[in-house]
Amino acid sequence: MGKLKVASLFCGCGGMEYGMLGGFEYLGKNFNSLPFEIVYAIDNDKYAAQIYNANFLHSCEIIDVKEVVAVSVPDHDILIGGFPCQSFSIVAQNPPRLGYKDDRGKLFFEMIKILQHKNPRFFIAENVKGLLSVNQKKTFPIIVKEFEQAGYHVKYKLLNASDYGVPQKRERIIIIGFRNFQDFVNFEFPIPTTIGDQKAKLRDVLAQSNLIDEKYYFSQKAVDGMMRTKEKMNKGRAQNLDTQCNTIGSHLAKISLNGTDPVLYENGRYRRFTPREAARIQSFSEAFKLESVSEHRQYRAIGNAVPPVLMWHICNTLVHCCINAN
Ligand SMILES: C[S@@+](CC[C@H](N)C(=O)[O-])C[C@H]1O[C@@H](n2cnc3c(N)ncnc32)[C@H](O)[C@@H]1O
């Protein structure tokens, strides 16, 4: 069987691609190669692209998606894209949730444009949970309808990465489009692979505390400040190491102890995750190279990514239900 060609919009550092290609190890498990080949990838963030280009054979082109000329995109079987979620995210309350009225919310139309011109057999889109509820739940049905009008049968599901062996509670809406009705009928989203106590735990991916550089620890001043304000604010979100980490975001470089972002409390001290720990929390394997950009950029690209192990399960299921079934 030949490989299916993949085009990727908003590729970031390539979490989706890394999972889709497979052929990596994570927490002692082997995620075998899947029959896909990347033929096209774009993002407008040159730092994310730098990480991407250190890890894949195909290069990411640094370009604004609005500049992409659909006919010049190479032929492909699957279009993938986590269209930017800032305007959809429930975190983005300031300005209040703008949804599809906001310019950035319209970027998914660029995905539609390419689907209309290139007509691939499948597409896979990913977004934050908030996409389901934004604009009094009016945005999501519009998005689904747009995909249907572009000629696709659409299935979607809210998946939690922690159900698939990732030590992080990360809920993402996965939208899959099928050009052929039979593929649509055949496809089922993957069932959870881990439940209860079998789930991967934060402890499994942390570095030994004696190897952690001092720069990752919060100062005593920051800790005292948090203690003073803990009545009215959230006490630093120190994570329980024996369960799954709360969702990590793209601004881990700048987190404070008073925010809602996950931090660690180890041996009586508070600290942030290292970029490598953040990558492991997202289920990137040790082989994934981060170091071509500053730590600040690493956190950003990693926090934005789709967990590769989650993507592997989705794509492995697609292969079994639709590709091998024919
Ligand atoms: C949620 S992240 C995608 C993460 C990626 N799917 C992964 O798994 O690693 C969204 C990406 O969209 C990119 N982006 C935002 N606006 C863009 C635009 N106008 N043109 C191209 N890329 C854009 C951002 O730089 C960011 O990398």
Coordinates of C-alpha atoms and ligand atoms in Angstrom, one line a residue:
M1 CA 0.0 0.0 0.0
G2 CA 1.4 3.4 -0.9
K3 CA 1.5 6.2 1.6
L4 CA -1.2 8.8 1.9
K5 CA -0.1 12.3 1.3
V6 CA -0.7 14.9 3.9
A7 CA -0.9 18.7 3.7
S8 CA -0.7 20.6 6.9
L9 CA -1.9 24.2 7.7
F10 CA -0.9 25.9 11.0
C11 CA 1.6 23.1 11.6
G12 CA 3.4 24.8 14.5
C13 CA 6.2 22.6 15.7
G14 CA 4.4 19.5 14.3
G15 CA 2.6 17.7 17.1
M16 CA 0.0 16.5 14.7
E17 CA 2.6 15.3 12.1
Y18 CA 4.8 13.6 14.7
G19 CA 1.8 11.6 15.9
M20 CA 0.6 10.9 12.4
L21 CA 3.9 9.6 11.1
G22 CA 4.4 7.4 14.2
G23 CA 7.7 5.5 14.5
F24 CA 8.6 6.7 18.0
E25 CA 8.7 5.6 21.6
Y26 CA 7.0 7.1 24.5
L27 CA 6.9 5.9 28.1
G28 CA 8.3 2.5 27.0
K29 CA 5.7 2.0 24.3
N30 CA 6.4 1.7 20.6
F31 CA 4.1 3.8 18.4
N32 CA 4.7 2.1 15.0
S33 CA 5.0 4.1 11.8
L34 CA 1.7 4.8 10.0
P35 CA 1.3 5.0 6.2
F36 CA 1.5 8.8 5.8
E37 CA 3.9 11.2 4.2
I38 CA 4.0 15.0 4.6
V39 CA 4.1 16.8 1.3
Y40 CA 3.2 20.3 2.5
A41 CA 3.3 22.2 5.7
I42 CA 3.0 25.9 6.6
D43 CA 3.0 28.2 9.6
N44 CA 3.6 31.9 10.0
D45 CA 5.7 31.5 13.2
K46 CA 9.3 31.2 12.2
Y47 CA 10.4 29.8 15.6
A48 CA 7.8 27.0 15.5
A49 CA 8.9 26.3 11.9
Q50 CA 12.5 26.1 13.1
I51 CA 11.6 23.3 15.6
Y52 CA 9.5 21.7 12.9
N53 CA 12.3 21.7 10.4
A54 CA 14.7 20.1 12.8
N55 CA 12.4 17.1 13.2
F56 CA 10.9 16.3 9.8
L57 CA 12.1 15.5 6.3
H58 CA 9.6 17.9 4.7
S59 CA 10.2 21.5 5.6
C60 CA 7.7 23.9 6.9
E61 CA 7.2 27.0 4.8
I62 CA 6.9 30.2 6.8
I63 CA 3.9 32.0 5.2
D64 CA 0.6 33.5 6.3
V65 CA -2.2 31.1 5.5
K66 CA -4.0 33.9 3.8
E67 CA -1.2 34.1 1.2
V68 CA -1.5 30.5 0.3
V69 CA -2.7 30.0 -3.3
A70 CA -4.9 26.9 -3.2
V71 CA -4.0 25.6 -6.6
S72 CA -0.3 25.7 -5.8
V73 CA -0.7 23.3 -2.8
P74 CA 0.5 19.9 -3.9
D75 CA -2.1 17.1 -4.3
H76 CA -2.8 15.3 -1.1
D77 CA -5.1 12.8 0.5
I78 CA -5.5 14.4 3.9
L79 CA -5.5 18.0 4.9
I80 CA -4.7 18.6 8.6
G81 CA -4.8 21.7 10.7
G82 CA -5.3 23.0 14.2
F83 CA -6.7 26.3 13.1
P84 CA -5.7 29.0 15.6
C85 CA -7.8 29.0 18.7
Q86 CA -7.1 32.3 20.4
S87 CA -10.5 33.8 19.6
F88 CA -12.3 30.5 20.4
S89 CA -10.6 29.7 23.6
I90 CA -12.5 30.0 26.8
V91 CA -9.3 31.4 28.2
A92 CA -9.6 34.4 25.9
Q93 CA -12.0 36.5 27.9
N94 CA -10.4 39.9 27.1
P95 CA -11.8 40.9 24.7
P96 CA -14.7 38.6 25.4
R97 CA -15.1 35.5 23.3
L98 CA -15.3 36.8 19.8
G99 CA -15.6 33.5 18.0
Y100 CA -16.2 33.8 14.3
K101 CA -16.7 37.5 14.3
D102 CA -13.0 38.0 15.1
D103 CA -10.6 38.1 12.3
R104 CA -8.5 35.2 13.6
G105 CA -11.6 33.1 14.0
K106 CA -12.0 33.3 10.3
L107 CA -8.8 31.5 9.6
F108 CA -10.6 28.2 9.3
F109 CA -12.1 29.5 6.1
E110 CA -8.6 29.2 4.6
M111 CA -8.8 25.5 5.4
I112 CA -12.2 25.4 3.6
K113 CA -10.7 27.2 0.6
I114 CA -8.0 24.5 0.2
L115 CA -10.6 21.7 0.7
Q116 CA -12.7 23.2 -2.1
H117 CA -9.8 23.4 -4.5
K118 CA -7.9 20.2 -3.7
N119 CA -10.8 17.9 -2.6
P120 CA -8.7 15.5 -0.5
R121 CA -10.2 12.3 0.8
F122 CA -10.1 13.3 4.4
F123 CA -9.4 16.3 6.7
I124 CA -8.6 16.4 10.3
A125 CA -9.1 19.6 12.3
E126 CA -8.4 20.2 15.9
N127 CA -9.5 22.9 18.3
V128 CA -10.1 23.8 21.9
K129 CA -13.1 22.6 23.8
G130 CA -14.4 26.2 24.0
L131 CA -15.1 26.0 20.2
L132 CA -18.2 24.0 21.1
S133 CA -19.7 26.7 23.3
V134 CA -18.4 30.0 21.9
N135 CA -21.0 32.6 20.8
Q136 CA -23.9 30.9 22.7
K137 CA -23.0 27.7 20.8
K138 CA -23.6 29.4 17.4
T139 CA -20.1 29.2 16.0
F140 CA -19.6 25.4 16.0
P141 CA -22.6 24.4 13.9
I142 CA -21.5 27.1 11.4
I143 CA -18.1 25.6 11.2
V144 CA -19.5 22.1 10.7
K145 CA -21.9 23.4 8.0
E146 CA -19.1 25.1 6.1
F147 CA -17.1 21.8 6.1
E148 CA -20.2 20.0 4.8
Q149 CA -20.8 22.6 2.1
A150 CA -17.3 22.0 1.0
G151 CA -18.3 18.4 0.2
Y152 CA -17.5 16.5 3.4
H153 CA -19.4 14.2 5.7
V154 CA -18.3 15.3 9.2
K155 CA -17.8 13.5 12.5
Y156 CA -16.5 15.2 15.6
K157 CA -15.7 14.3 19.2
L158 CA -14.3 15.8 22.3
L159 CA -11.3 13.7 23.2
N160 CA -9.2 13.9 26.4
A161 CA -5.5 13.1 25.9
S162 CA -5.4 11.5 29.3
D163 CA -7.6 8.7 28.1
Y164 CA -5.0 7.7 25.6
G165 CA -1.8 7.3 27.7
V166 CA -0.9 11.0 27.9
P167 CA -0.2 12.3 31.4
Q168 CA -2.3 15.5 30.9
K169 CA -5.9 16.4 31.1
R170 CA -6.2 18.0 27.7
E171 CA -9.6 18.1 26.0
R172 CA -9.7 18.9 22.4
I173 CA -12.4 18.8 19.8
I174 CA -11.4 16.7 16.8
I175 CA -13.3 17.2 13.6
I176 CA -12.8 14.7 10.8
G177 CA -14.2 15.1 7.3
F178 CA -14.7 12.3 4.8
R179 CA -15.3 12.9 1.1
N180 CA -16.6 9.4 0.7
F181 CA -19.7 8.3 2.5
Q182 CA -18.4 4.8 3.1
D183 CA -15.3 6.2 4.9
F184 CA -17.7 8.3 7.0
V185 CA -19.7 5.2 7.9
N186 CA -16.7 3.0 8.6
F187 CA -14.9 5.4 10.9
E188 CA -15.2 5.3 14.7
F189 CA -13.2 7.5 17.0
P190 CA -10.7 5.5 19.1
I191 CA -11.9 4.1 22.3
P192 CA -9.9 5.1 25.4
T193 CA -6.8 3.0 25.8
T194 CA -6.2 3.7 29.5
I195 CA -8.6 4.1 32.4
G196 CA -8.4 4.7 36.1
D197 CA -5.1 3.8 37.6
Q198 CA -3.6 2.7 34.3
K199 CA -3.4 6.3 33.1
A200 CA 0.0 7.8 32.6
K201 CA 0.9 10.0 35.6
L202 CA 2.7 13.3 35.8
R203 CA 5.4 11.6 37.9
D204 CA 6.3 9.4 35.0
V205 CA 7.6 12.3 32.9
L206 CA 9.3 14.5 35.4
A207 CA 13.1 14.9 35.5
Q208 CA 14.9 14.0 38.7
S209 CA 14.8 17.0 41.0
N210 CA 18.5 17.0 41.6
L211 CA 19.0 17.7 37.8
I212 CA 16.7 20.7 37.7
D213 CA 18.5 24.0 37.1
E214 CA 17.9 26.7 39.7
K215 CA 16.3 29.0 37.1
Y216 CA 13.1 26.9 37.0
Y217 CA 12.4 27.6 40.7
F218 CA 10.2 30.5 41.8
S219 CA 11.9 32.9 44.1
Q220 CA 11.0 33.1 47.8
K221 CA 9.5 36.5 47.1
A222 CA 7.1 35.0 44.5
V223 CA 6.2 32.3 47.0
D224 CA 5.6 34.8 49.8
G225 CA 3.5 36.9 47.4
M226 CA 1.3 33.9 46.6
M227 CA 0.9 33.0 50.2
R228 CA -0.3 36.6 51.0
T229 CA -2.8 36.6 48.3
K230 CA -4.0 33.0 48.6
E231 CA -7.2 34.1 50.3
K232 CA -8.5 36.0 47.2
M233 CA -6.5 34.2 44.5
N234 CA -5.9 30.7 43.5
K235 CA -3.1 29.2 45.5
G236 CA -0.4 28.2 43.0
R237 CA -1.7 25.3 41.0
A238 CA 0.8 22.8 42.3
Q239 CA 0.0 19.5 40.5
N240 CA -0.6 16.1 42.1
L241 CA 2.3 14.0 40.7
D242 CA 0.2 10.8 40.9
T243 CA -2.5 12.0 38.5
Q244 CA -2.6 13.7 35.2
C245 CA -1.3 17.3 34.8
N246 CA -3.8 20.1 34.1
T247 CA -3.7 21.4 30.5
I248 CA -0.5 23.2 29.7
G249 CA -0.7 26.3 27.6
S250 CA 1.6 28.2 25.3
H251 CA 2.8 30.7 27.9
L252 CA 4.5 28.4 30.3
A253 CA 7.6 30.6 30.1
K254 CA 5.8 33.4 31.8
I255 CA 3.5 31.7 34.3
S256 CA 3.2 33.1 37.8
L257 CA 2.3 31.3 41.0
N258 CA -1.0 33.2 41.3
G259 CA -2.4 32.1 37.9
T260 CA -4.2 29.0 37.0
D261 CA -1.3 27.4 35.1
P262 CA 0.1 24.1 36.4
V263 CA 3.3 24.4 38.5
L264 CA 5.2 21.8 40.6
Y265 CA 5.8 21.6 44.3
E266 CA 8.7 19.4 45.1
N267 CA 10.9 19.1 48.1
G268 CA 9.3 22.1 49.7
R269 CA 9.8 24.4 46.7
Y270 CA 7.7 25.6 43.8
R271 CA 9.0 25.5 40.2
R272 CA 7.8 25.6 36.6
F273 CA 8.3 22.7 34.2
T274 CA 11.4 22.6 32.0
P275 CA 10.7 22.7 28.2
R276 CA 11.6 19.0 28.0
E277 CA 9.2 18.1 30.8
A278 CA 6.5 20.2 29.0
A279 CA 7.2 18.2 25.8
R280 CA 6.9 14.9 27.7
I281 CA 3.6 16.1 29.3
Q282 CA 2.5 16.6 25.7
S283 CA 3.7 13.1 24.8
F284 CA 6.6 14.1 22.5
S285 CA 9.3 11.4 22.6
E286 CA 12.8 12.1 23.8
A287 CA 13.9 12.0 20.2
F288 CA 12.0 15.1 19.3
K289 CA 14.4 18.0 19.0
L290 CA 13.5 21.3 20.7
E291 CA 16.8 23.0 21.1
S292 CA 17.0 25.0 17.9
V293 CA 15.2 28.0 19.5
S294 CA 15.1 29.8 22.9
E295 CA 13.3 28.1 25.8
H296 CA 10.6 30.8 25.6
R297 CA 9.8 29.7 22.0
Q298 CA 10.0 26.0 22.9
Y299 CA 7.4 26.4 25.6
R300 CA 5.1 28.3 23.2
A301 CA 5.3 25.8 20.3
I302 CA 5.0 22.8 22.7
G303 CA 2.1 24.3 24.6
N304 CA 0.2 24.8 21.3
A305 CA 0.7 21.3 20.0
V306 CA -1.6 18.4 19.6
P307 CA -0.3 15.6 21.8
P308 CA 1.4 13.2 19.3
V309 CA 0.2 10.1 21.1
L310 CA -3.4 11.3 20.9
M311 CA -2.9 12.0 17.2
W312 CA -1.3 8.6 16.6
H313 CA -4.4 6.9 18.1
I314 CA -6.8 9.0 15.9
C315 CA -4.7 8.2 12.7
N316 CA -4.2 4.6 13.6
T317 CA -7.9 4.2 13.9
L318 CA -8.4 6.0 10.6
V319 CA -6.0 3.6 8.9
H320 CA -7.8 0.6 10.3
C321 CA -11.4 1.8 9.7
C322 CA -10.9 3.4 6.3
I323 CA -7.6 2.7 4.6
N324 CA -7.1 -1.0 5.4
A325 CA -10.8 -1.6 5.1
N326 CA -10.9 -1.0 1.4
Ligands
LIG1 C1 -2.8 25.5 17.8 S1 -1.3 25.9 16.9 C2 -1.1 24.5 15.9 C3 -0.3 23.4 16.6 C4 0.0 22.2 15.7 N1 -1.1 21.7 15.0 C5 0.8 21.1 16.4 O1 0.2 20.0 16.6 O2 1.9 21.3 16.8 C6 -1.8 27.1 15.8 C7 -0.7 27.6 14.8 O3 -1.3 28.5 13.9 C8 -0.3 29.4 13.5 N2 -0.9 30.5 12.8 C9 -1.7 31.5 13.4 N3 -2.1 32.4 12.5 C10 -1.6 32.0 11.3 C11 -1.6 32.5 10.0 N4 -2.3 33.6 9.7 N5 -1.0 31.8 9.0 C12 -0.3 30.7 9.2 N6 -0.2 30.2 10.5 C13 -0.8 30.8 11.5 C14 0.4 29.7 14.8 O4 1.8 30.2 14.5 C15 0.4 28.3 15.5 O5 1.6 27.6 15.3

